[in-house]
Structures are given as structure tokens and as C-alpha cells.
PDB file of C-alpha atoms in Angstrom:
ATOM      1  CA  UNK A   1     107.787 132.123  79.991  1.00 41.00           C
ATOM      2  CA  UNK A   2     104.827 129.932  78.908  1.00 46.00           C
ATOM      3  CA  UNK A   3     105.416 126.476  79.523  1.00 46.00           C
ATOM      4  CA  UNK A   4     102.412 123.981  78.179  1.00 50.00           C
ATOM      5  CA  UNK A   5     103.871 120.657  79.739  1.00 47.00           C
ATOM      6  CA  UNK A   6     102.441 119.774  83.730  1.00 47.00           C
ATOM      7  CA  UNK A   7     105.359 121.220  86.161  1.00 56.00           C
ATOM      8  CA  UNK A   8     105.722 117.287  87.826  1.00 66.00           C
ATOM      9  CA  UNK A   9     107.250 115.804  84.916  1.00 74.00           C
ATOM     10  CA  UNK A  10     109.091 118.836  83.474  1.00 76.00           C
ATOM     11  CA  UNK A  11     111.216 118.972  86.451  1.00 76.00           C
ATOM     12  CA  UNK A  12     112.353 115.171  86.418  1.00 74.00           C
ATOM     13  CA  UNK A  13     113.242 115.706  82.905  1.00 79.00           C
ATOM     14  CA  UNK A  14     115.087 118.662  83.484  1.00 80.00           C
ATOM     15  CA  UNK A  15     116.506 117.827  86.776  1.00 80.00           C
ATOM     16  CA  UNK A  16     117.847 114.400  85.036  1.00 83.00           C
ATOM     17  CA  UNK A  17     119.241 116.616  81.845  1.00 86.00           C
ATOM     18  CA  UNK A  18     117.198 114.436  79.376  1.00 85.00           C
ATOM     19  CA  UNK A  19     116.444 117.019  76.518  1.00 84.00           C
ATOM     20  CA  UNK A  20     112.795 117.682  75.663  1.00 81.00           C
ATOM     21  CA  UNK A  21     112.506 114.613  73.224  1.00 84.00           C
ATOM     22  CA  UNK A  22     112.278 112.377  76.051  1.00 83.00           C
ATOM     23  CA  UNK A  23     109.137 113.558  77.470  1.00 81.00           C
ATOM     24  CA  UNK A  24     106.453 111.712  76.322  1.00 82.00           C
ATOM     25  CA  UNK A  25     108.478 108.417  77.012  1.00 82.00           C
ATOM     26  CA  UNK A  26     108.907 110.155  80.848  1.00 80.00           C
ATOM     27  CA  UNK A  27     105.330 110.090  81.160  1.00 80.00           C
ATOM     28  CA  UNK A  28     105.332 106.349  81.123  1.00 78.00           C
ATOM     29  CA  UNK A  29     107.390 106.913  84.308  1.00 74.00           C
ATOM     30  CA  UNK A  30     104.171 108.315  86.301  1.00 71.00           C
ATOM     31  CA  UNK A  31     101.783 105.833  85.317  1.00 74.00           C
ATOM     32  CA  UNK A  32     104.047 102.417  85.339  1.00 74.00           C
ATOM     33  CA  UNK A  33     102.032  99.648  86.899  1.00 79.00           C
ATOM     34  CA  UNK A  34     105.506  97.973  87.862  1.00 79.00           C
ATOM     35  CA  UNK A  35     105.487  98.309  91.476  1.00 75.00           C
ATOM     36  CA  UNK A  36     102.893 100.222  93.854  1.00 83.00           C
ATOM     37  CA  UNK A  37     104.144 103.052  96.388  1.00 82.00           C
ATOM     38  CA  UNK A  38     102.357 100.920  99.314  1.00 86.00           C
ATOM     39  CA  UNK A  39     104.006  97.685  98.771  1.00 89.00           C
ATOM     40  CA  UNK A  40     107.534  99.119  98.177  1.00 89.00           C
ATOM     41  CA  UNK A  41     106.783 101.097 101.858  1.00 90.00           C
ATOM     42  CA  UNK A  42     105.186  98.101 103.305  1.00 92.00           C
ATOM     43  CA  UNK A  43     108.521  96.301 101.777  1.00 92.00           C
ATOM     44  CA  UNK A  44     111.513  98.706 103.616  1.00 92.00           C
ATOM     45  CA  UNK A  45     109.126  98.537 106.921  1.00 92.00           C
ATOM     46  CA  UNK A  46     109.815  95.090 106.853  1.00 93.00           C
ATOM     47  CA  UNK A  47     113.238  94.684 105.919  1.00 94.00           C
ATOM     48  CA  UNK A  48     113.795  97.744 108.395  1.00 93.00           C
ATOM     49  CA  UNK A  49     111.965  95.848 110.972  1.00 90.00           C
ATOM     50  CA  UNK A  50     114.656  93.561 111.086  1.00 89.00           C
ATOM     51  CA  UNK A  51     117.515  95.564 112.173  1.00 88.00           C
ATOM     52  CA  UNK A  52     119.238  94.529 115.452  1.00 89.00           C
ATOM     53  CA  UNK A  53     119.831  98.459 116.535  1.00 92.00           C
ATOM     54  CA  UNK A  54     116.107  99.483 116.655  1.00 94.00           C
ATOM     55  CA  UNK A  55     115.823 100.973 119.970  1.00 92.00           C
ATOM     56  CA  UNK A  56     113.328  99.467 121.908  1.00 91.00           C
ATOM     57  CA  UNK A  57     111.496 100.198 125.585  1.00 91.00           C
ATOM     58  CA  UNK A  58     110.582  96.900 127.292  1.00 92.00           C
ATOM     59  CA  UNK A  59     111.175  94.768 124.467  1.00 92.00           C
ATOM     60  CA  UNK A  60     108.970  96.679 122.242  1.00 93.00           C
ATOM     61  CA  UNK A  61     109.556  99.222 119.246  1.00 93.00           C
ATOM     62  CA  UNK A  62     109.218 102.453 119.667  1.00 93.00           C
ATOM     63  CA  UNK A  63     107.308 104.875 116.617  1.00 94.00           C
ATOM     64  CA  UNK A  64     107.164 108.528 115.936  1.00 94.00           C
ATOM     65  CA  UNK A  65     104.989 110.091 113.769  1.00 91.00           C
ATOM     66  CA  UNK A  66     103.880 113.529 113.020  1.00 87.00           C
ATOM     67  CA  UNK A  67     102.511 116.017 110.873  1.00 82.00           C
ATOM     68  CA  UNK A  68     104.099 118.273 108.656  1.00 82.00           C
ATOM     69  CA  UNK A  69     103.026 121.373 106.163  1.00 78.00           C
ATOM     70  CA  UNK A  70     104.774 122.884 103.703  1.00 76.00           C
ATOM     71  CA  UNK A  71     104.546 125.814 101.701  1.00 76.00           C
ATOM     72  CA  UNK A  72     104.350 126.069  98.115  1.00 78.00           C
ATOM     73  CA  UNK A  73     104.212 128.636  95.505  1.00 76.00           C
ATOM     74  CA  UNK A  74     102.862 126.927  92.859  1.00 70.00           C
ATOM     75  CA  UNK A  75      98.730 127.882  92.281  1.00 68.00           C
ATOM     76  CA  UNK A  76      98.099 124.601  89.843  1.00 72.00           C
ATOM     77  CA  UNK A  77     100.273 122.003  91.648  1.00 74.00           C
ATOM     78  CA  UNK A  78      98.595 118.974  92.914  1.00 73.00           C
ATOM     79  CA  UNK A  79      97.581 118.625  96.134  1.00 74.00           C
ATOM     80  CA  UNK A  80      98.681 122.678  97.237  1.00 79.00           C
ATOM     81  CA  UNK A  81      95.865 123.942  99.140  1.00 81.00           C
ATOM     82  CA  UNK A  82      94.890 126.746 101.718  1.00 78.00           C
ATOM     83  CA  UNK A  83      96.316 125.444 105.034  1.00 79.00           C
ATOM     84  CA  UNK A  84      96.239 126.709 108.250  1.00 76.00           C
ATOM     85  CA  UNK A  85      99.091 127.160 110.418  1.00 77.00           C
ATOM     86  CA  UNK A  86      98.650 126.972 114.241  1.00 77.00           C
ATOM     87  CA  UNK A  87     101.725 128.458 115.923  1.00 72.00           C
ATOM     88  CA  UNK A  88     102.329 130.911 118.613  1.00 72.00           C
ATOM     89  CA  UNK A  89     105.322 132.670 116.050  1.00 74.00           C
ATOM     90  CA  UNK A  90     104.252 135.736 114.417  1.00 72.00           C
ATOM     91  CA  UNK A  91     106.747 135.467 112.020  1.00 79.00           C
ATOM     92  CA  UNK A  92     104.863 132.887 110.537  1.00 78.00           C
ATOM     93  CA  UNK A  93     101.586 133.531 108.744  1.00 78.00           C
ATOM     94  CA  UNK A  94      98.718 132.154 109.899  1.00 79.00           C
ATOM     95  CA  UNK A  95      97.634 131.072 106.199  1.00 82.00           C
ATOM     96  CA  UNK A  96     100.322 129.268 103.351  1.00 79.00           C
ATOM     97  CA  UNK A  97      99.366 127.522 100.297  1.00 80.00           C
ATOM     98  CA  UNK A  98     100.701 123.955 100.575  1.00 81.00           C
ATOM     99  CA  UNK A  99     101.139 120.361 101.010  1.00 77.00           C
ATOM    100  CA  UNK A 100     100.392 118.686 104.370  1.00 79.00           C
ATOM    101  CA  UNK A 101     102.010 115.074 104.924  1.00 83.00           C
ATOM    102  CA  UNK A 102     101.988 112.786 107.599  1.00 86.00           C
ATOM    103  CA  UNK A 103     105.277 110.750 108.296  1.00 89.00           C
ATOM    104  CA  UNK A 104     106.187 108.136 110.511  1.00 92.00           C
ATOM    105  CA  UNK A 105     109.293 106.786 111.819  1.00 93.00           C
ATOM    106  CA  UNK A 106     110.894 103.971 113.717  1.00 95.00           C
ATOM    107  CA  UNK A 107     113.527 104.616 116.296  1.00 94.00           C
ATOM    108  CA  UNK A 108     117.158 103.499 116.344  1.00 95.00           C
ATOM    109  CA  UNK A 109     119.386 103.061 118.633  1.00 90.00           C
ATOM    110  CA  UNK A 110     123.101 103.906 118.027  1.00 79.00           C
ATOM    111  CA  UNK A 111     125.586 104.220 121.136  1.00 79.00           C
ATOM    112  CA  UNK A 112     123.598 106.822 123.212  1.00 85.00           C
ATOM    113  CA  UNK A 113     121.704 108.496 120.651  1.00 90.00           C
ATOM    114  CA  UNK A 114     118.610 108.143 119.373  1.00 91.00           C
ATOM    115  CA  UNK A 115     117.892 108.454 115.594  1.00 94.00           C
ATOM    116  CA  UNK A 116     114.092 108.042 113.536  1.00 93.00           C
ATOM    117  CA  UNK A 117     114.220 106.243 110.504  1.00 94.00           C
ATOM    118  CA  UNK A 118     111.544 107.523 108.289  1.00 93.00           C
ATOM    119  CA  UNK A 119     109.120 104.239 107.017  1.00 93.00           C
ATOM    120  CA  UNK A 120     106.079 106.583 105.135  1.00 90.00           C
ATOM    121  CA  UNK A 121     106.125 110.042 104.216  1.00 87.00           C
ATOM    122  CA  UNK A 122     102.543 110.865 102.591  1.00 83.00           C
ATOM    123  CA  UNK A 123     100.748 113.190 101.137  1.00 78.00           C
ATOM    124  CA  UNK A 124      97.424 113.583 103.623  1.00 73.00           C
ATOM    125  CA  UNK A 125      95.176 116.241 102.147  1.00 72.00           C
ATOM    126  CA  UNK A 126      94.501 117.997  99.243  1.00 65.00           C
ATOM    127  CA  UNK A 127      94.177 114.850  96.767  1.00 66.00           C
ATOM    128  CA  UNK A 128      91.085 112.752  96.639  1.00 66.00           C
ATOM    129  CA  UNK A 129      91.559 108.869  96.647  1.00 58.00           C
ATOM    130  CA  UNK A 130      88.854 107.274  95.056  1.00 52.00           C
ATOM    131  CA  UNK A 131      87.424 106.277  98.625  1.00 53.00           C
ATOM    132  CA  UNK A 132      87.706 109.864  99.871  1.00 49.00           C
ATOM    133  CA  UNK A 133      85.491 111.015  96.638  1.00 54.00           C
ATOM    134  CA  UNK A 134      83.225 108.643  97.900  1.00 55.00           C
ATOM    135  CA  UNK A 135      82.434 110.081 100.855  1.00 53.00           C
ATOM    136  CA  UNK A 136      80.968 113.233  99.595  1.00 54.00           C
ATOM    137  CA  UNK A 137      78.084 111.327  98.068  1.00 57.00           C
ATOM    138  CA  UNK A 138      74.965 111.831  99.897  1.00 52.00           C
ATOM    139  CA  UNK A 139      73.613 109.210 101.564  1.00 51.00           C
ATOM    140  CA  UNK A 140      77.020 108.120 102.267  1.00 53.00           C
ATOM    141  CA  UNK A 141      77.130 106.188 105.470  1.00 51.00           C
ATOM    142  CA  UNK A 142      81.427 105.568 105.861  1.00 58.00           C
ATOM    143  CA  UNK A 143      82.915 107.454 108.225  1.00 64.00           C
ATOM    144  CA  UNK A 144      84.060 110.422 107.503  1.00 74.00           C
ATOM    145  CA  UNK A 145      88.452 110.623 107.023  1.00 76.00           C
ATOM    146  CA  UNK A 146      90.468 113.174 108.805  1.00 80.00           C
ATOM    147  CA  UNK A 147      94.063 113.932 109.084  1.00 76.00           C
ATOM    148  CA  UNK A 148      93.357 112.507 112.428  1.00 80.00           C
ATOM    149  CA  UNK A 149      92.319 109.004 111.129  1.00 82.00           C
ATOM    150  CA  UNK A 150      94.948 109.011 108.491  1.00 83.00           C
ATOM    151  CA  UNK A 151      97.581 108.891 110.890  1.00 85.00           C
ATOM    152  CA  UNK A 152      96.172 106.090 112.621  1.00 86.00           C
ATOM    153  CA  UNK A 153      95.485 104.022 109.535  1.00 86.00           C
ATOM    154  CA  UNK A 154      99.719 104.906 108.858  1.00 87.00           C
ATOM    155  CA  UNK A 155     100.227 103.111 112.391  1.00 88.00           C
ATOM    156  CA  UNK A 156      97.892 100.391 112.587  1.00 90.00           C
ATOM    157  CA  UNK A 157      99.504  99.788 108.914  1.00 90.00           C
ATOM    158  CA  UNK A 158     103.829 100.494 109.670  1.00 90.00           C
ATOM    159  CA  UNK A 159     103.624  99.657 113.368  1.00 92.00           C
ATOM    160  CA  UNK A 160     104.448  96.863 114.875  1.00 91.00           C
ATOM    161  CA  UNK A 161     101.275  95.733 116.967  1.00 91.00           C
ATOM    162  CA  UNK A 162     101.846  96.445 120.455  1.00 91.00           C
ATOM    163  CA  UNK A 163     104.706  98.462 119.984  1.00 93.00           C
ATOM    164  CA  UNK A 164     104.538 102.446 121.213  1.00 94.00           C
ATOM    165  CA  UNK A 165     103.875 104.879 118.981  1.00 92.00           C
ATOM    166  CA  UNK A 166     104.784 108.733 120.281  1.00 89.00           C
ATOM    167  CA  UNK A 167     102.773 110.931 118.105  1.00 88.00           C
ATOM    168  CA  UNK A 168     101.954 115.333 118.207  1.00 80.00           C
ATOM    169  CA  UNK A 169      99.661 116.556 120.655  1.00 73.00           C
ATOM    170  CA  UNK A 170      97.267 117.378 117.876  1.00 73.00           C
ATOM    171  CA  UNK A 171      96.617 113.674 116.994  1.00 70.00           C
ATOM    172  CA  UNK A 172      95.548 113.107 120.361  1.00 72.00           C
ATOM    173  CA  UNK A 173      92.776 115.704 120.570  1.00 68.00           C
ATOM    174  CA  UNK A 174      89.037 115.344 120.073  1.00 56.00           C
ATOM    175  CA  UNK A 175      87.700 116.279 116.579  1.00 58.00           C
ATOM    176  CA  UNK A 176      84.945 118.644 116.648  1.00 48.00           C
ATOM    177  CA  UNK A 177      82.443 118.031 113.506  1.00 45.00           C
TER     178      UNK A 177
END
């Protein structure tokens, strides 16, 4: 089945039963200038901020973040890209086509468990902001943005200063160039 419309929007349509008709007014939906994904997660890690439960270790808030990748089988979606998979499983192939995100949560308490309330879940790699595009200039002197760096900007950004922030052991490693 040929299908001439991007895959993004098609499903929302579909998934919301809206017949085709609707479609071009969906696409309005993509590029509204109404609110910005930042501000609205900048916005809940405030308001979550507040709550009395978050669980805390000497007075201070305790983070987790990690990284995630997952497999898609789409060959023209954005952002799917050759990703490697470091694991010990040989279940799991060592190569997938996907998305890689970084997420990071804040912990709260409830009785004696211990539950992470997601703040950000991002897409990492695979789509080019206009200040990663930048960087492959020549001449370019900015340093150059990992996966590595892009979890740290998510902390220094969602995380309360001073607070501890429990991330993967790969976040913690040296980057070789």
C-alpha cells in the first residue's frame, strides 16, 4: 500500500479517527507556535518540584537519569538511525535501527517505596538542532556535543542545583575523540 502523506501525522489522524479531510488542518498541529516543548517541561519540573513526597537524602533531591534506545522499523522516520547496542545478551543484536533518548527523573517517596517521576524524555541523536548543524562547519571552534554532554545540559537544566543526580555508568566514562 502506497501511502504519499509523512507517517508522523498519518498516525495522529488515524489513531484520533478523524477521516482523511482533516489532514491538512492536522498539520497546523506540528508547527503551532502556541507553547514550546521546553517551557511546558521546564513548567511540570517546577510544579513537580513542589510536591511534599519527593524523596530526598540529606535534605536534598534525589535525580535519575539514563539512556535509552529503541528500535524501529521504519527506514524514513525521523531521527531512526544505525545504533549500537552494548550488552553482554546475545539475544540482542549488536546493531538496531532506532531512536536513542535521554530521560530524567525525580524521585518520590511513597510509604517505603521509591518511585521516579519522569521530568524530560528527549530525543538525543539522530536530529540536527540548528546549533548541532553548526558544528560541522569548518573552522568551527564550539565544542563538540555528545550524548554525554546532552545529559548534563538535561541536569544542569531539570535539577535542582545541589541536589544528587544518579546517572548510568556510561555517562560517567571518558569520551575518546
Amino acid at each position: 500500500m502506497l501511502n504519499s502523506q509523512p507517517s508522523a501525522i498519518t498516525s495522529y489522524v488515524n489513531a484520533l479517527g478523524l477521516t482523511e479531510s482533516y489532514y491538512h488542518q492536522a498539520l497546523h498541529w506540528f508547527e503551532s507556535k502556541a507553547f514550546n516543548v521546553k517551557g511546558l517541561t521546564l513548567g511540570w519540573s517546577k510544579w513537580v518540584s513542589q510536591h511534599e513526597n519527593l524523596y530526598r537524602i540529606k535534605e536534598k533531591r534525589v535525580y535519575v537519569g539514563d539512556g535509552i534506545k529503541v528500535g524501529k522499523e521504519g527506514r524514513k522516520m525521523p531521527g531512526v538511525k544505525r545504533l549500537h547496542q552494548e550488552s553482554g545478551n546475545v539475544a540482542k543484536p549488536e546493531w538496531i535501527r532506532g531512536h536513542y533518548f535521554n530521560a530524567l527523573s525525580v524521585l518520590v517517596g511513597a510509604g517505603k517505596a521509591c518511585f521516579a517521576l519522569p521530568l524530560v524524555l528527549r530525543l538525543d541523536d539522530g536530529i540536527k538542532s540548528k546549533a548541532t548543524a553548526k558544528e560541522g562547519k569548518k573552522g568551527s571552534k564550539k565544542e563538540k556535543t555528545t550524548l554525554v554532554t546532552k545529559m548534563g545540559e538535561l541536569c544542569t537544566t531539570y535539577a535542582e542545583a545541589g541536589s544528587y543526580v544518579i546517572l548510568d555508568a556510561y555517562f560517567g566514562l571518558a569520551e575518546k575523540s
